[in-house]
Short mmCIF file of C-alpha atoms in Angstrom, two decimals:
data_model
loop_
_atom_site.label_atom_id
_atom_site.label_comp_id
_atom_site.label_asym_id
_atom_site.label_seq_id
_atom_site.Cartn_x
_atom_site.Cartn_y
_atom_site.Cartn_z
CA MET A 1 0.00 0.00 0.00
CA PRO A 2 1.66 3.31 -0.97
CA GLN A 3 2.35 5.76 1.78
CA SER A 4 0.92 9.22 1.80
CA PRO A 5 3.23 12.23 1.35
CA ALA A 6 2.75 13.18 5.00
CA THR A 7 4.16 9.84 6.23
CA SER A 8 7.01 9.42 3.72
CA LEU A 9 8.78 12.59 4.85
CA PRO A 10 10.77 12.90 8.09
CA SER A 11 9.38 14.73 11.07
CA PRO A 12 9.07 18.54 10.93
CA LYS A 13 11.94 18.95 13.39
CA GLU A 14 14.14 16.69 11.24
CA ARG A 15 13.24 18.69 8.11
CA ARG A 16 14.47 21.86 9.71
CA ARG A 17 17.63 20.17 10.99
CA LEU A 18 18.52 18.84 7.53
CA ARG A 19 17.94 22.24 5.93
CA GLU A 20 20.16 23.98 8.45
CA ALA A 21 22.80 21.29 8.04
CA LYS A 22 22.96 22.29 4.36
CA SER A 23 23.36 25.97 5.45
CA LEU A 24 20.23 26.98 3.56
CA SER A 25 17.70 29.53 4.72
CA GLN A 26 13.97 29.03 4.32
CA ALA A 27 13.91 31.60 1.51
CA ALA A 28 16.75 29.86 -0.37
CA LEU A 29 15.05 26.46 -0.10
CA ALA A 30 11.73 27.98 -1.17
CA ALA A 31 13.35 29.50 -4.26
CA LYS A 32 14.95 26.15 -5.06
CA LEU A 33 11.62 24.30 -4.83
CA GLY A 34 9.56 27.06 -6.45
CA VAL A 35 7.35 27.81 -3.43
CA SER A 36 7.05 30.68 -0.97
CA ARG A 37 8.99 31.07 2.26
CA GLU A 38 5.80 30.77 4.31
CA THR A 39 5.14 27.38 2.70
CA VAL A 40 8.53 26.04 3.78
CA ARG A 41 7.95 27.40 7.27
CA SER A 42 4.60 25.57 7.43
CA TRP A 43 6.29 22.34 6.33
CA GLU A 44 8.93 22.61 9.05
CA ARG A 45 6.29 23.29 11.70
CA GLY A 46 4.12 20.35 10.62
CA ARG A 47 1.10 22.47 9.75
CA THR A 48 1.01 21.46 6.07
CA HIS A 49 2.71 18.89 3.86
CA PRO A 50 3.86 19.13 0.23
CA ARG A 51 2.02 17.34 -2.53
CA GLY A 52 2.68 16.17 -6.05
CA ARG A 53 5.94 17.15 -7.70
CA THR A 54 6.79 19.53 -4.89
CA HIS A 55 6.64 16.64 -2.45
CA GLU A 56 8.96 14.55 -4.64
CA ALA A 57 11.49 17.37 -4.95
CA TYR A 58 11.38 18.09 -1.23
CA ALA A 59 11.79 14.41 -0.36
CA GLU A 60 14.76 14.08 -2.73
CA PHE A 61 16.43 17.11 -1.14
CA LEU A 62 15.99 15.77 2.39
CA THR A 63 17.16 12.29 1.40
CA ALA A 64 20.26 13.67 -0.28
CA VAL A 65 21.20 15.74 2.76
CA ALA A 66 20.62 12.79 5.11
CA GLU A 67 22.78 10.49 2.95
CA GLU A 68 25.47 13.14 2.77
CA GLN A 69 25.56 13.44 6.55
CA THR A 70 25.64 9.67 6.95
CA GLY A 71 28.56 9.47 4.53
CA LYS A 72 30.44 12.15 6.46
CA ALA A 73 29.83 10.51 9.80
CA ALA A 74 31.10 7.08 8.70
CA PRO A 75 34.70 8.15 7.82
CA GLU A 76 34.95 10.20 10.99
CA LYS A 77 33.99 7.17 13.01
CA ALA A 78 36.40 4.90 11.11
CA ALA A 79 39.45 7.15 11.33
CA PRO A 80 39.09 9.75 14.07
CA LYS A 81 41.58 12.56 14.27
CA GLU A 82 44.03 12.75 17.11
CA THR A 83 42.85 15.25 19.64
CA ALA A 84 43.58 16.14 23.18
CA PRO A 85 42.26 13.75 25.81
CA ALA A 86 38.68 14.55 26.72
CA PRO A 87 37.84 15.52 30.29
CA LYS A 88 36.19 13.03 32.54
CA ALA A 89 32.45 12.94 32.22
CA THR A 90 30.27 13.78 35.14
CA PRO A 91 27.82 11.09 36.30
CA GLY A 92 24.73 12.97 35.10
CA ALA A 93 26.16 14.50 31.92
CA SER A 94 25.35 13.42 28.41
CA PRO A 95 28.49 12.15 26.61
CA ALA A 96 27.69 13.90 23.34
CA ARG A 97 27.48 17.46 24.73
CA ARG A 98 29.96 20.00 23.49
CA ASN A 99 31.48 22.78 25.52
CA PRO A 100 28.44 24.62 26.94
CA ARG A 101 30.48 27.72 27.76
CA THR A 102 31.44 28.54 24.19
CA GLN A 103 28.73 27.02 22.03
CA PRO A 104 25.90 29.54 22.74
CA ALA A 105 28.19 32.52 22.13
CA GLU A 106 29.62 31.02 18.94
CA ALA A 107 26.14 30.21 17.64
CA ALA A 108 24.94 33.73 18.41
CA ARG A 109 27.72 35.18 16.28
CA SER A 110 27.37 32.64 13.46
CA THR A 111 24.55 32.70 10.96
CA THR A 112 24.96 29.07 9.86
CA ARG A 113 24.22 25.98 11.80
CA PRO A 114 27.17 24.01 13.26
CA GLU A 115 27.83 20.56 11.88
CA PRO A 116 25.74 18.09 13.89
CA PRO A 117 27.59 15.37 15.80
CA ALA A 118 28.01 11.93 14.34
CA LYS A 119 25.47 10.40 16.68
CA ARG A 120 22.76 12.63 15.15
CA ALA A 121 23.51 11.33 11.63
CA ALA A 122 23.79 7.68 12.56
CA GLY A 123 20.20 7.01 11.55
CA PRO A 124 16.68 7.15 12.96
CA GLN A 125 15.92 5.67 16.32
CA THR A 126 13.51 2.79 16.49
CA PRO A 127 10.59 2.52 18.90
CA THR A 128 12.55 -0.06 20.92
CA ALA A 129 15.60 2.15 21.08
CA VAL A 130 14.12 4.75 23.36
CA ALA A 131 16.09 3.45 26.32
CA ALA A 132 19.06 5.42 25.03
CA ALA A 133 17.33 8.79 25.47
CA PRO A 134 19.35 11.18 27.68
CA ALA A 135 18.40 10.94 31.33
CA ALA A 136 20.41 13.91 32.50
CA VAL A 137 17.56 15.72 34.21
CA THR A 138 16.63 12.62 36.20
CA GLY A 139 20.05 12.48 37.81
CA HIS A 140 20.89 9.08 36.31
CA PRO A 141 23.81 8.50 33.93
CA HIS A 142 23.41 7.84 30.25
CA ARG A 143 22.43 4.25 29.64
CA GLY A 144 24.51 3.63 26.54
CA PRO A 145 23.65 2.95 22.90
CA ALA A 146 20.19 1.93 21.85
CA PRO A 147 19.42 -1.73 21.24
CA ALA A 148 18.66 -2.96 17.75
CA ARG A 149 15.13 -3.07 16.38
CA ARG A 150 13.17 -6.15 17.29
CA ALA A 151 10.86 -7.26 14.52
CA ASP A 152 8.69 -9.35 16.87
CA LEU A 153 7.35 -6.35 18.81
CA THR A 154 3.77 -5.31 18.17
CA PRO A 155 2.85 -1.60 18.05
CA ALA A 156 1.41 -1.82 21.57
CA GLN A 157 4.58 -3.43 22.93
CA ALA A 158 6.81 -0.86 21.22
CA PHE A 159 4.68 1.95 22.64
CA ASP A 160 4.79 0.42 26.12
CA ALA A 161 8.59 0.23 25.91
CA LEU A 162 8.76 3.90 24.90
CA CYS A 163 6.44 4.93 27.74
CA GLU A 164 8.19 2.88 30.43
CA ASP A 165 11.67 4.12 29.47
CA THR A 166 10.98 7.83 28.98
CA ALA A 167 7.92 8.70 31.10
CA PRO A 168 9.64 8.96 34.53
CA ALA A 169 12.36 11.28 33.24
CA LEU A 170 9.90 13.29 31.18
CA VAL A 171 7.63 13.91 34.18
CA ARG A 172 10.59 15.35 36.12
CA GLN A 173 11.63 17.53 33.19
CA THR A 174 8.11 18.89 32.82
CA TYR A 175 7.91 19.55 36.55
CA LEU A 176 11.03 21.71 36.37
CA LEU A 177 9.50 23.49 33.38
CA THR A 178 6.13 24.27 35.00
CA GLY A 179 6.72 24.05 38.74
CA ARG A 180 3.46 22.11 39.16
CA ARG A 181 3.32 18.40 39.87
CA THR A 182 -0.23 17.76 38.69
CA LEU A 183 0.23 19.71 35.47
CA ALA A 184 3.50 17.88 34.72
CA GLN A 185 1.86 14.47 35.12
CA GLU A 186 -1.14 15.52 33.04
CA ALA A 187 1.04 16.96 30.27
CA VAL A 188 3.12 13.79 29.98
CA GLU A 189 0.00 11.60 29.92
CA ARG A 190 -1.61 13.74 27.20
CA ALA A 191 1.62 13.66 25.18
CA PHE A 192 1.74 9.85 25.25
CA GLN A 193 -1.95 9.67 24.34
CA GLN A 194 -1.23 11.86 21.33
CA ALA A 195 1.77 9.67 20.46
CA TRP A 196 -0.38 6.53 20.58
CA HIS A 197 -3.02 8.20 18.42
CA ARG A 198 -0.33 9.05 15.83
CA TRP A 199 1.85 6.02 16.43
CA PRO A 200 2.55 5.23 12.73
CA GLU A 201 4.19 8.65 12.48
CA VAL A 202 5.96 8.48 15.84
CA ALA A 203 7.26 4.93 15.29
CA VAL A 204 9.28 5.97 12.22
CA ASP A 205 10.42 9.25 13.72
CA ARG A 206 14.13 9.83 14.13
CA ASP A 207 13.72 10.51 17.86
CA PRO A 208 10.43 9.17 19.32
CA ALA A 209 11.36 10.34 22.82
CA GLY A 210 12.00 13.84 21.49
CA TRP A 211 8.62 13.80 19.72
CA VAL A 212 6.82 12.99 22.98
CA ARG A 213 8.95 15.49 24.92
CA ALA A 214 8.07 18.31 22.54
CA ALA A 215 4.36 17.45 22.77
CA ALA A 216 4.49 17.39 26.58
CA HIS A 217 6.31 20.72 26.78
CA GLU A 218 3.88 22.37 24.37
CA TYR A 219 0.89 21.18 26.39
CA ALA A 220 2.48 22.21 29.70
CA MET A 221 3.31 25.72 28.40
CA SER A 222 -0.12 26.36 26.90
CA PRO A 223 -1.44 29.80 27.95
CA TRP A 224 -4.95 28.39 28.41
CA HIS A 225 -3.93 26.82 31.74
CA ARG A 226 -4.13 30.25 33.37
CA PHE A 227 -7.95 29.99 33.21
CA ARG A 228 -8.02 26.80 35.29
CA PRO A 229 -9.07 27.62 38.88
CA ARG A 230 -7.01 24.89 40.55
CA LEU A 231 -3.81 26.23 38.99
CA HIS A 232 -4.21 29.69 40.50
CA PHE A 233 -2.38 28.58 43.66
CA PRO A 234 1.28 27.51 43.56
CA ASP A 235 2.41 24.04 44.63
CA ALA A 236 4.43 23.40 47.74
CA PRO A 237 8.13 24.18 47.14
CA PRO A 238 10.90 21.59 47.67
CA ALA A 239 11.82 20.76 51.25
CA GLU A 240 15.54 21.55 51.08
CA PRO A 241 16.42 25.27 51.31
CA ALA A 242 19.01 25.06 48.51
CA ASP A 243 16.55 23.30 46.21
CA ARG A 244 13.90 25.87 47.10
CA VAL A 245 16.18 28.75 46.12
CA LEU A 246 17.17 27.14 42.79
CA PHE A 247 13.55 26.30 42.07
CA GLY A 248 12.53 29.92 42.68
CA VAL A 249 15.23 31.19 40.34
CA LEU A 250 14.05 28.80 37.61
CA LEU A 251 10.45 29.96 37.96
CA SER A 252 11.55 33.60 37.77
CA LEU A 253 12.73 33.03 34.18
CA SER A 254 10.35 33.28 31.27
CA PRO A 255 8.93 29.98 29.96
CA ALA A 256 11.00 30.18 26.76
CA GLN A 257 14.24 30.83 28.65
CA ARG A 258 13.46 28.09 31.16
CA ARG A 259 12.75 25.60 28.38
CA ALA A 260 15.98 26.42 26.53
CA LEU A 261 17.98 26.07 29.75
CA LEU A 262 16.44 22.72 30.65
CA LEU A 263 16.91 21.27 27.17
CA TYR A 264 20.50 22.42 26.81
CA ASP A 265 21.97 22.36 30.32
CA GLY A 266 19.54 19.91 31.87
CA LEU A 267 18.92 17.34 29.16
CA GLY A 268 22.18 17.79 27.24
CA LEU A 269 20.90 18.61 23.75
CA ASP A 270 23.12 20.62 21.44
CA LEU A 271 22.15 24.15 20.47
CA PRO A 272 20.67 23.48 16.97
CA ASP A 273 18.47 20.68 18.30
CA THR A 274 17.35 22.89 21.18
CA ALA A 275 16.45 25.64 18.72
CA ALA A 276 14.57 23.21 16.48
CA GLU A 277 12.56 21.77 19.37
CA THR A 278 11.59 25.20 20.66
CA GLU A 279 10.78 26.43 17.12
CA ALA A 280 13.16 29.37 17.38
CA SER A 281 16.26 30.44 15.50
CA THR A 282 19.66 29.38 16.75
CA PRO A 283 20.82 32.93 17.71
CA THR A 284 17.55 33.53 19.59
CA THR A 285 17.94 30.28 21.51
CA ALA A 286 21.57 31.15 22.32
CA ASN A 287 20.52 34.55 23.67
CA ARG A 288 17.82 32.99 25.83
CA LEU A 289 20.29 30.48 27.20
CA LEU A 290 22.93 33.12 27.93
CA TYR A 291 20.41 35.37 29.71
CA ALA A 292 19.14 32.46 31.82
CA ARG A 293 22.71 31.58 32.82
CA GLU A 294 23.43 35.19 33.73
CA VAL A 295 20.38 35.33 36.00
CA ILE A 296 21.33 32.07 37.72
CA ALA A 297 24.99 33.12 38.10
CA GLU A 298 23.93 36.46 39.57
CA ARG A 299 21.62 34.98 42.19
CA LEU A 300 23.48 31.69 42.71
CA PRO A 301 27.22 32.22 42.06
CA ASP A 302 27.98 28.57 42.90
CA LEU A 303 26.07 27.48 39.75
CA ALA A 304 27.97 29.67 37.29
CA ASP A 305 29.74 26.57 35.96
CA PRO A 306 27.46 24.83 33.37
CA GLU A 307 28.54 21.37 34.55
CA THR A 308 27.63 22.22 38.14
CA LEU A 309 24.30 23.62 36.95
CA HIS A 310 23.71 20.44 34.94
CA ARG A 311 24.34 18.31 38.04
CA ARG A 312 22.13 20.47 40.29
CA LEU A 313 19.22 20.35 37.85
CA GLY A 314 19.43 16.57 37.88
CA GLU A 315 19.49 16.49 41.68
CA LEU A 316 16.57 18.92 41.90
CA ALA A 317 14.44 16.79 39.60
CA ALA A 318 15.39 13.53 41.29
CA THR A 319 14.23 14.70 44.74
CA GLU A 320 10.57 14.93 43.67
CA LYS A 321 8.40 11.83 43.82
CA LEU A 322 6.17 12.11 40.77
CA ARG A 323 3.78 9.58 39.32
CA SER A 324 4.50 8.46 35.78
CA PRO A 325 1.65 7.28 33.53
CA LYS A 326 1.08 3.58 32.96
CA PRO A 327 1.34 2.50 29.30
CA GLU A 328 -1.83 0.39 29.30
CA ARG A 329 -3.85 3.12 30.98
CA VAL A 330 -2.52 5.69 28.51
CA ARG A 331 -3.57 3.57 25.54
CA ILE A 332 -7.04 2.84 26.94
CA THR A 333 -7.66 6.45 27.96
CA GLY A 334 -6.40 7.74 24.62
CA GLU A 335 -8.68 5.40 22.69
CA ARG A 336 -11.67 6.40 24.83
CA ARG A 337 -10.89 10.06 24.31
CA ALA A 338 -10.61 9.52 20.55
CA ARG A 339 -13.97 7.73 20.48
CA LEU A 340 -15.56 10.50 22.55
CA TRP A 341 -14.30 13.22 20.21
CA THR A 342 -15.39 11.19 17.19
CA ARG A 343 -18.90 10.82 18.57
CA ALA A 344 -19.02 14.50 19.46
CA ALA A 345 -17.95 15.40 15.92
CA ILE A 346 -20.61 13.09 14.46
CA ALA A 347 -23.28 14.59 16.75
CA LEU A 348 -22.27 18.13 15.83
CA THR A 349 -22.30 17.25 12.13
CA THR A 350 -25.75 15.68 12.50
CA LEU A 351 -27.01 18.78 14.29
CA ILE A 352 -25.70 21.04 11.55
CA VAL A 353 -27.25 18.85 8.83
CA GLY A 354 -30.61 18.79 10.67
CA ALA A 355 -30.61 22.56 11.15
CA THR A 356 -29.78 23.05 7.47
CA ALA A 357 -32.58 20.69 6.40
CA LEU A 358 -35.08 22.46 8.68
CA THR A 359 -34.06 25.82 7.28
CA LEU A 360 -34.50 24.58 3.72
CA ARG A 361 -37.90 23.11 4.60
CA THR A 362 -39.30 26.23 6.27
CA ALA A 363 -37.67 28.90 4.15
CA PRO A 364 -39.87 30.66 1.51
CA THR A 365 -39.53 29.27 -1.99
CA ARG A 366 -40.04 32.56 -3.83
CA TYR A 367 -39.05 36.10 -3.29
CA GLU A 368 -41.63 38.40 -1.78
CA PRO A 369 -40.73 42.05 -2.19
CA PRO A 370 -41.36 44.17 0.89
CA GLN A 371 -44.17 46.71 0.99
CA SER A 372 -43.03 50.13 -0.06
CA PRO A 373 -43.61 52.88 2.50
CA GLY A 374 -46.54 55.28 1.93
CA LYS A 375 -46.06 58.67 0.32
CA ALA A 376 -47.88 61.92 1.04
CA ILE A 377 -50.16 63.16 -1.80
CA SER A 378 -50.30 66.86 -2.34
CA GLY A 379 -53.38 68.84 -3.49
CA VAL A 380 -56.02 67.02 -1.36
CA PRO A 381 -57.31 68.91 1.71
CA ALA A 382 -57.26 66.98 4.94
CA ARG A 383 -60.44 66.36 6.92
CA MET A 384 -60.69 68.82 9.79
CA GLY A 385 -63.65 67.22 11.66
CA PRO A 386 -67.41 66.73 11.29
CA GLY A 387 -69.20 69.38 9.17
CA PRO A 388 -72.89 70.47 9.03
CA LEU A 389 -75.55 67.68 8.79
CA THR A 390 -77.15 66.99 5.46
CA TYR A 391 -80.91 66.64 4.93
CA GLN A 392 -80.79 62.84 5.23
CA ASP A 393 -78.74 63.02 8.46
CA THR A 394 -81.20 65.46 10.00
CA LYS A 395 -84.21 63.29 9.12
CA LEU A 396 -82.57 60.16 10.54
CA ARG A 397 -81.80 61.92 13.80
CA GLU A 398 -85.41 63.06 14.26
CA LYS A 399 -86.68 59.53 13.59
CA LEU A 400 -84.34 57.99 16.17
CA ARG A 401 -85.35 60.49 18.81
CA ALA A 402 -89.06 59.85 18.20
CA GLU A 403 -88.82 56.10 18.71
CA LEU A 404 -88.82 54.44 22.14
CA THR A 405 -85.48 53.31 23.42
CA THR A 406 -86.68 50.71 26.02
CA GLY A 407 -89.24 47.86 26.21
CA ARG A 408 -89.90 44.40 24.79
CA HIS A 409 -90.74 45.62 21.37
CA ARG A 410 -87.09 46.53 20.93
CA LEU A 411 -86.28 42.81 20.94
CA ALA A 412 -89.23 41.51 18.85
CA PRO A 413 -88.96 41.81 15.07
CA GLN A 414 -91.59 44.00 13.39
CA PRO A 415 -92.88 43.20 9.90
CA LYS A 416 -92.58 45.87 7.30
#
């Protein structure tokens, strides 16, 4: 069965990453494909998808860039250059992170995207490979390379593996982003429900854990939560005084700055991937990250070192006992929610059709012009009141006065 254009292309975040890896702007790619810049922006945000020949050209461009990156990564892995010995990794740090002190400043001055690391071009992750997602914010070390794809896993089993491996860490990340325990758990559960609803797309995504993380962060940062009454009161702060101070500094940042800081310094993503996940340009993301670090260094001088900040974020998230969603419950609840929305859509459609039919049945079948307003006619004198009686009126009045006005004969008919 042929795939639709929307499923044959990589994810929107991967489309943007491949374009930036080629050092092309949205306008340059639009001119190359013969479309507008707004169209390319909609493709990279997942709002629309190309069709026809435009889809074929866009898919060929993305495939060529991906193959080019894979070809570059293979020789580098086979014959690495001699470099200085790398520093020892901290227990909670991601091994693929570059120097966090220099990368934001360099990206802010550069207009092109840095070359992604080899691990980003090694190929798409499989649904069973989600155990290798960075667990920096949870305070646990990186768990190593992802296992190979198992062909005997059903979609439900692959989804359960993704949920069990990434849900606990994602709940802690979302808690640091929002500062609310209930909202963090709800956002993660909704994100996994959305992933199960769109599992054919998520299963072939390059980073399924990143797909769910982006969905959870978007739901948690929605401005509509401010209208919920139970979220008008803040949650209880952490018990430790040091954790309480760091938590207050994090909440004092804007949501965009807090998200960039958690993705880069907390989770260990590189700057281009952080920018792509937050749907912002690389210089803008670098400026947000630098400002957040300046605020933290000003109020907490001990956390001026990015590695120390990375470790403290992991410790702060690990101290909270948060409930992670159960895979089976997520799937059942998601399916019930989908059925409920489907029935609501059918009922609304039926109501609209019935109202339309009733309107057609009761509406007039021909046009009836409205009555024109009256006009004053000149030349005719208006009546000013009763005038003098005529001869007939005078005779009738005398006859009525002469007749009796009471008695039985007034009710009996008289022959003429």
